[in-house]
Coordinates of C-alpha atoms and ligand atoms in Angstrom, one line a residue:
D1 CA 8.6 -6.0 21.7
T2 CA 9.5 -2.6 23.1
C3 CA 13.2 -3.2 24.0
M4 CA 14.0 -4.1 20.3
L5 CA 12.2 -0.9 19.2
T6 CA 14.0 1.2 21.6
L7 CA 17.3 -0.4 20.3
L8 CA 16.2 0.6 16.8
K9 CA 15.4 4.0 17.6
L10 CA 19.0 4.5 19.2
L11 CA 20.7 2.8 16.1
K12 CA 18.5 4.5 13.3
D13 CA 20.9 7.5 12.9
G14 CA 23.5 5.1 11.3
R15 CA 26.2 6.1 13.7
F16 CA 28.4 3.9 16.0
H17 CA 26.8 3.3 19.5
S18 CA 28.8 1.3 22.0
G19 CA 27.5 -1.7 23.7
Q20 CA 28.0 -0.1 27.0
A21 CA 26.0 2.9 26.0
L22 CA 23.3 0.9 24.5
G23 CA 23.0 -1.3 27.6
A24 CA 22.9 1.9 29.7
A25 CA 20.1 3.4 27.6
L26 CA 17.9 0.3 27.7
G27 CA 18.9 -0.7 31.3
V28 CA 20.3 -4.2 30.4
S29 CA 23.6 -5.9 30.4
R30 CA 26.0 -5.8 27.3
S31 CA 25.1 -9.5 26.7
A32 CA 21.4 -8.7 26.6
V33 CA 22.2 -5.8 24.1
W34 CA 24.1 -8.4 21.7
K35 CA 21.1 -10.8 22.0
Q36 CA 18.7 -8.0 21.1
L37 CA 21.0 -6.9 18.2
Q38 CA 20.9 -10.5 16.9
H39 CA 17.2 -10.5 17.2
L40 CA 16.9 -7.3 15.2
E41 CA 19.1 -8.8 12.4
S42 CA 17.2 -12.0 12.0
E43 CA 13.6 -10.7 12.9
L44 CA 13.7 -7.5 10.8
N45 CA 16.2 -8.5 8.2
L46 CA 18.6 -5.5 9.0
S47 CA 22.4 -5.7 8.9
I48 CA 24.3 -4.4 11.7
H49 CA 28.0 -3.8 11.6
K50 CA 30.2 -4.5 14.6
V51 CA 33.6 -2.8 14.9
R52 CA 35.9 -3.4 17.8
G53 CA 36.4 -0.3 19.9
R54 CA 33.6 1.5 18.4
G55 CA 30.5 -0.6 18.8
Y56 CA 27.6 -1.2 16.6
Q57 CA 26.2 0.5 13.5
L58 CA 23.2 -0.1 11.2
A59 CA 24.7 -0.8 7.7
A60 CA 22.3 1.8 6.3
P61 CA 20.7 4.5 8.3
L62 CA 16.9 3.8 8.8
E63 CA 14.0 6.3 8.7
L64 CA 11.0 5.2 10.6
L65 CA 7.3 6.3 10.4
E66 CA 6.9 9.2 12.8
H67 CA 3.8 10.2 14.5
E68 CA 4.7 13.8 14.7
Q69 CA 5.2 14.1 11.1
M70 CA 1.6 13.1 10.4
A71 CA -0.1 15.0 13.2
A72 CA -1.3 17.7 10.9
G73 CA -2.9 15.2 8.5
P74 CA -6.7 15.1 8.1
W75 CA -7.2 11.7 10.2
P76 CA -5.9 10.4 13.4
V77 CA -3.1 7.9 12.8
S78 CA -1.8 4.9 14.7
I79 CA 1.6 3.4 13.7
H80 CA 2.4 -0.1 14.6
E81 CA 5.8 -1.7 14.4
S82 CA 4.4 -5.1 13.4
L83 CA 0.8 -6.3 12.4
D84 CA -0.6 -9.2 10.7
S85 CA -2.1 -6.7 8.4
T86 CA -3.2 -3.1 8.5
N87 CA -6.8 -4.2 7.2
A88 CA -7.1 -6.9 9.7
E89 CA -6.0 -4.5 12.7
S90 CA -8.6 -2.1 11.0
L91 CA -11.4 -4.7 11.2
R92 CA -10.6 -5.4 14.8
A93 CA -10.7 -1.5 15.6
I94 CA -14.2 -1.5 13.9
D95 CA -15.3 -4.3 16.1
R96 CA -14.1 -2.5 19.2
G97 CA -16.0 0.4 18.4
Q98 CA -13.2 3.0 17.4
T99 CA -14.8 6.0 15.9
A100 CA -14.0 6.4 12.1
P101 CA -12.3 7.9 10.4
F102 CA -8.9 6.8 11.2
V103 CA -5.6 5.5 9.6
I104 CA -3.7 2.5 10.6
L105 CA 0.0 2.0 9.5
A106 CA 2.6 -0.6 10.1
E107 CA 6.2 -0.8 9.7
R108 CA 5.8 -4.5 8.5
Q109 CA 3.1 -6.9 7.9
L110 CA 3.4 -10.7 8.7
A111 CA 0.3 -11.5 6.8
G112 CA -0.3 -8.7 4.2
R113 CA -3.0 -9.5 1.9
G114 CA -4.1 -9.0 -1.6
R115 CA -7.3 -10.0 -3.3
R116 CA -8.6 -13.5 -3.1
G117 CA -6.3 -14.3 -0.3
R118 CA -3.1 -13.5 -2.3
K119 CA 0.1 -12.5 -0.2
W120 CA 1.3 -8.9 -0.1
V121 CA 5.0 -9.0 0.6
S122 CA 5.8 -6.5 3.3
P123 CA 9.2 -6.2 4.6
F124 CA 10.1 -3.9 7.6
A125 CA 10.5 -0.2 7.2
E126 CA 10.8 -0.3 3.4
N127 CA 7.4 0.4 2.1
I128 CA 3.9 1.8 3.1
Y129 CA 1.3 -0.4 4.6
Y130 CA -1.6 1.7 5.2
S131 CA -5.5 1.4 6.0
L132 CA -7.9 4.2 6.1
V133 CA -11.3 3.5 7.8
L134 CA -14.5 5.3 6.9
R135 CA -17.9 5.3 8.1
M136 CA -20.3 5.3 5.2
D137 CA -24.0 5.9 5.6
G138 CA -25.0 7.3 2.2
G139 CA -26.1 3.9 0.8
M140 CA -24.9 2.2 -2.2
R141 CA -24.3 5.3 -4.3
Q142 CA -21.4 6.3 -2.1
L143 CA -19.5 3.1 -2.9
E144 CA -20.0 3.4 -6.7
G145 CA -16.7 3.6 -8.3
L146 CA -14.7 4.0 -5.0
S147 CA -12.1 1.5 -5.6
L148 CA -11.2 3.2 -8.8
V149 CA -11.2 6.6 -7.1
V150 CA -8.7 5.2 -4.5
G151 CA -6.6 4.0 -7.4
L152 CA -6.3 7.7 -8.7
A153 CA -5.5 9.2 -5.2
V154 CA -2.6 6.6 -5.0
L155 CA -1.5 7.6 -8.5
S156 CA -1.5 11.2 -7.5
A157 CA 0.5 10.7 -4.5
L158 CA 3.2 8.8 -6.5
R159 CA 3.3 11.6 -9.3
E160 CA 4.0 13.9 -6.4
M161 CA 6.9 11.8 -5.5
G162 CA 8.1 12.3 -9.1
I163 CA 6.9 8.9 -10.5
E164 CA 5.4 10.5 -13.8
R165 CA 5.0 7.3 -15.7
A166 CA 2.8 5.6 -13.2
G167 CA -0.7 4.5 -14.6
L168 CA -3.7 2.4 -13.8
K169 CA -5.1 -0.9 -14.8
W170 CA -8.8 -1.6 -14.1
P171 CA -10.0 -2.1 -11.3
N172 CA -7.5 -0.8 -9.1
D173 CA -3.8 -1.8 -9.7
V174 CA -1.1 0.9 -10.0
L175 CA 1.6 0.1 -12.4
V176 CA 4.8 1.6 -14.0
G177 CA 4.9 0.1 -17.5
N178 CA 4.0 -3.5 -16.7
K179 CA 5.3 -3.4 -13.2
K180 CA 3.2 -3.3 -10.0
I181 CA 4.1 -0.4 -7.6
A182 CA 1.1 -0.5 -5.4
G183 CA -1.8 -2.6 -4.4
I184 CA -5.3 -1.8 -3.1
L185 CA -7.7 -3.9 -1.1
L186 CA -11.1 -2.5 -0.1
E187 CA -13.2 -4.4 2.6
L188 CA -16.7 -3.5 3.7
V189 CA -18.3 -4.5 6.9
G190 CA -21.9 -3.7 7.8
D191 CA -24.8 -3.3 5.8
P192 CA -23.8 -1.5 2.6
A193 CA -27.4 -0.2 2.0
D194 CA -27.4 1.5 5.5
V195 CA -24.5 2.1 8.0
C196 CA -21.3 0.4 7.2
H197 CA -17.6 0.7 7.5
L198 CA -15.2 0.7 4.6
V199 CA -11.5 -0.2 5.0
I200 CA -9.3 1.1 2.3
G201 CA -6.0 -0.9 2.4
I202 CA -3.0 0.5 0.3
G203 CA 0.4 -1.0 -0.1
I204 CA 3.1 1.2 -1.8
N205 CA 6.5 -0.1 -2.6
A206 CA 8.6 2.9 -1.4
N207 CA 12.3 2.0 -1.0
M208 CA 12.2 -1.9 -1.6
R209 CA 15.1 -2.9 -3.6
V210 CA 15.0 -6.7 -3.6
A211 CA 11.9 -9.1 -3.0
S212 CA 12.4 -12.5 -4.3
E213 CA 9.1 -13.6 -2.9
V214 CA 7.2 -11.3 -5.2
D215 CA 5.9 -13.6 -8.0
Q216 CA 5.0 -10.9 -10.7
A217 CA 6.8 -8.0 -12.2
W218 CA 7.1 -5.2 -9.5
T219 CA 8.9 -1.9 -9.0
S220 CA 9.2 0.7 -6.2
V221 CA 9.5 4.5 -6.0
F222 CA 13.3 3.9 -5.0
L223 CA 13.7 1.6 -8.3
E224 CA 11.9 4.2 -10.4
S225 CA 13.4 7.4 -9.2
G226 CA 17.1 6.2 -8.2
K227 CA 16.9 7.7 -4.6
A228 CA 15.4 6.7 -1.3
I229 CA 12.3 8.6 -0.4
N230 CA 11.0 9.8 2.9
R231 CA 8.2 7.6 3.7
N232 CA 6.7 10.1 6.1
S233 CA 6.2 12.4 3.3
L234 CA 4.6 9.8 1.0
V235 CA 2.1 9.1 3.7
S236 CA 1.3 12.9 4.1
S237 CA 0.7 13.2 0.4
L238 CA -1.3 10.0 0.4
N239 CA -3.4 11.3 3.1
Q240 CA -4.0 14.6 1.2
S241 CA -4.8 13.1 -2.1
L242 CA -7.2 10.6 -0.7
L243 CA -8.9 13.5 1.1
T244 CA -9.2 15.5 -2.2
Y245 CA -10.4 12.7 -4.2
L246 CA -13.0 11.1 -1.7
K247 CA -14.5 14.7 -1.3
R248 CA -14.9 15.0 -4.9
H249 CA -16.3 11.6 -5.3
E250 CA -18.8 12.3 -2.3
S251 CA -20.0 15.5 -3.7
S252 CA -20.2 15.0 -7.3
G253 CA -20.1 11.2 -7.7
F254 CA -18.1 8.9 -9.9
A255 CA -19.3 10.3 -13.2
A256 CA -17.3 13.4 -12.5
I257 CA -14.0 11.4 -12.1
Q258 CA -14.7 9.0 -15.1
A259 CA -12.8 10.8 -17.7
E260 CA -9.7 11.5 -15.4
W261 CA -9.6 7.9 -14.6
E262 CA -9.8 6.8 -18.2
S263 CA -7.2 9.2 -19.3
N264 CA -4.7 7.3 -16.8
H265 CA -5.8 3.8 -17.8
L266 CA -2.8 2.2 -19.2
W267 CA -4.7 -0.4 -21.2
Q268 CA -7.2 1.8 -22.9
G269 CA -7.7 0.4 -26.4
R270 CA -5.7 -2.9 -25.6
E271 CA -6.7 -6.5 -26.4
V272 CA -7.1 -8.1 -23.0
S273 CA -8.7 -11.2 -21.4
L274 CA -11.0 -10.8 -18.3
I275 CA -10.8 -13.6 -15.9
A276 CA -13.4 -14.5 -13.2
G277 CA -12.4 -17.8 -11.7
V278 CA -12.4 -20.3 -14.6
H279 CA -14.2 -18.1 -16.8
Q280 CA -12.5 -15.9 -19.5
V281 CA -13.8 -13.4 -21.8
D282 CA -11.7 -11.9 -24.6
G283 CA -12.1 -8.3 -26.1
T284 CA -10.8 -4.8 -26.4
V285 CA -10.8 -2.3 -23.7
M286 CA -13.2 0.6 -24.4
G287 CA -13.1 2.3 -21.1
I288 CA -15.2 2.5 -17.9
D289 CA -18.9 3.6 -17.6
Q290 CA -20.2 6.1 -15.0
Q291 CA -20.4 3.6 -12.2
G292 CA -16.7 2.4 -12.8
A293 CA -17.6 -0.7 -14.5
L294 CA -15.3 -2.0 -17.4
R295 CA -16.5 -1.6 -20.9
L296 CA -15.2 -4.2 -23.3
R297 CA -15.8 -4.7 -27.0
V298 CA -16.5 -8.5 -27.4
E299 CA -17.1 -9.8 -30.8
G300 CA -18.3 -6.3 -32.1
E301 CA -20.5 -5.9 -29.1
E302 CA -20.0 -3.6 -26.1
K303 CA -20.2 -5.4 -22.9
V304 CA -20.1 -4.2 -19.3
F305 CA -18.3 -5.8 -16.3
S306 CA -18.1 -5.2 -12.7
G307 CA -17.4 -6.9 -9.5
G308 CA -14.5 -7.5 -7.1
E309 CA -13.5 -11.0 -8.4
L310 CA -12.4 -9.8 -11.9
S311 CA -8.8 -9.7 -13.2
L312 CA -7.5 -8.3 -16.4
R313 CA -4.7 -9.8 -18.3
L314 CA -3.1 -8.5 -21.6
R315 CA -3.6 -10.8 -24.4
H316 CA -0.2 -12.2 -25.4
D317 CA -0.7 -11.6 -29.1
S318 CA -1.6 -7.9 -28.5
Ligands
LIG401 P1 -5.3 -8.5 -10.4 O1 -6.0 -9.8 -10.1 O2 -6.1 -7.5 -10.5 O3 -4.4 -8.8 -11.8 P2 -3.0 -9.2 -8.8 O4 -2.8 -10.5 -9.4 O5 -1.9 -8.1 -9.0 O6 -4.4 -8.3 -9.3 P3 -3.5 -8.3 -6.0 O7 -4.5 -9.1 -5.1 O8 -3.9 -6.9 -6.3 O9 -3.3 -9.3 -7.2 O10 -2.1 -8.4 -5.4 C1 -1.5 -9.7 -4.9 C2 -0.4 -10.0 -5.8 O11 0.5 -8.9 -5.9 C3 0.4 -11.2 -5.3 O12 -0.1 -12.4 -5.9 C4 1.9 -11.0 -5.9 O13 2.0 -11.4 -7.2 C5 1.9 -9.4 -6.1 N1 2.7 -8.9 -4.9 C6 2.7 -9.3 -3.5 N2 3.5 -8.5 -2.9 C7 3.8 -7.3 -3.7 C8 4.6 -6.2 -3.5 N3 5.1 -5.7 -2.5 N4 4.8 -5.4 -4.7 C9 4.1 -5.8 -5.9 N5 3.5 -6.8 -6.1 C10 3.3 -7.7 -5.0

């Protein structure tokens, strides 16, 4: 809705704007402005102050994603005010024949997704909701360990933002302590043995302070560093670190990245349960192999696990 967005852009400096000035800028009446402001508050969960004689002001200044600030990045970027999910939009763009690589960003997601249909909480203008679409034509080898490589790239972007304590949990969770700060969802379309497209979906909690709907321990860059971060810079460093790690992966394969990944694994040596649907295997984390599969010691023997449907949990007695 362009009127709402224009209004938001006028208000985002956090200063007072009179109803009359806003109406004039939008070409609508003062009562229409009032209606749009109420719409903004309820739709986007923003709070707007009204002071007699001065006008309207956002309770806190707002920094939106800006195309100009990303123009120098490695891939063309499109920014949406609202999407079902950036991965869903990416899949539609692939269907339409849009030439990869490209990046899709949203200020909010109405149906943000995690693995196995789980929900990714995605409030307006607080976090990063990002998808990178790549065309893969190197066959299966090009996909080996890729989701772990993406985890490392996200980790490195977070470190650049000062979140030194962040680490990884196999296969691709990014945590600070036991709290989730980012999520990754890879989706593949086409023939993985031939030409296919890969959608790398990444959600990073940037400035989120409250989120009662998240049903597990979580944190954000703001909560860890105590200051609001510039999401545009976070996107730029994410672009750069993805570019670096994907290039390394492409030229040298996952084996060249295995040791770095393991040194950032928070659960190395820990007692865990590996869960696949109703099945569960208990063991000790030994590390990963050259393909990115998990190595567990189970009853004295090393066993290797891979696949997208697996979840690790710490054993309570460990
Ligand atoms: P795994 O199965 O590997 O342990 P997971 O259970 O964390 O992963 P994901 O698919 O990676 O599942 O992410 C979805 C889950 O993340 C949701 O079920 C919810 O518990 C949590 N979640 C949803 N939104 C957010 C958010 N913005 N920040 C942190 N966690 C979130």
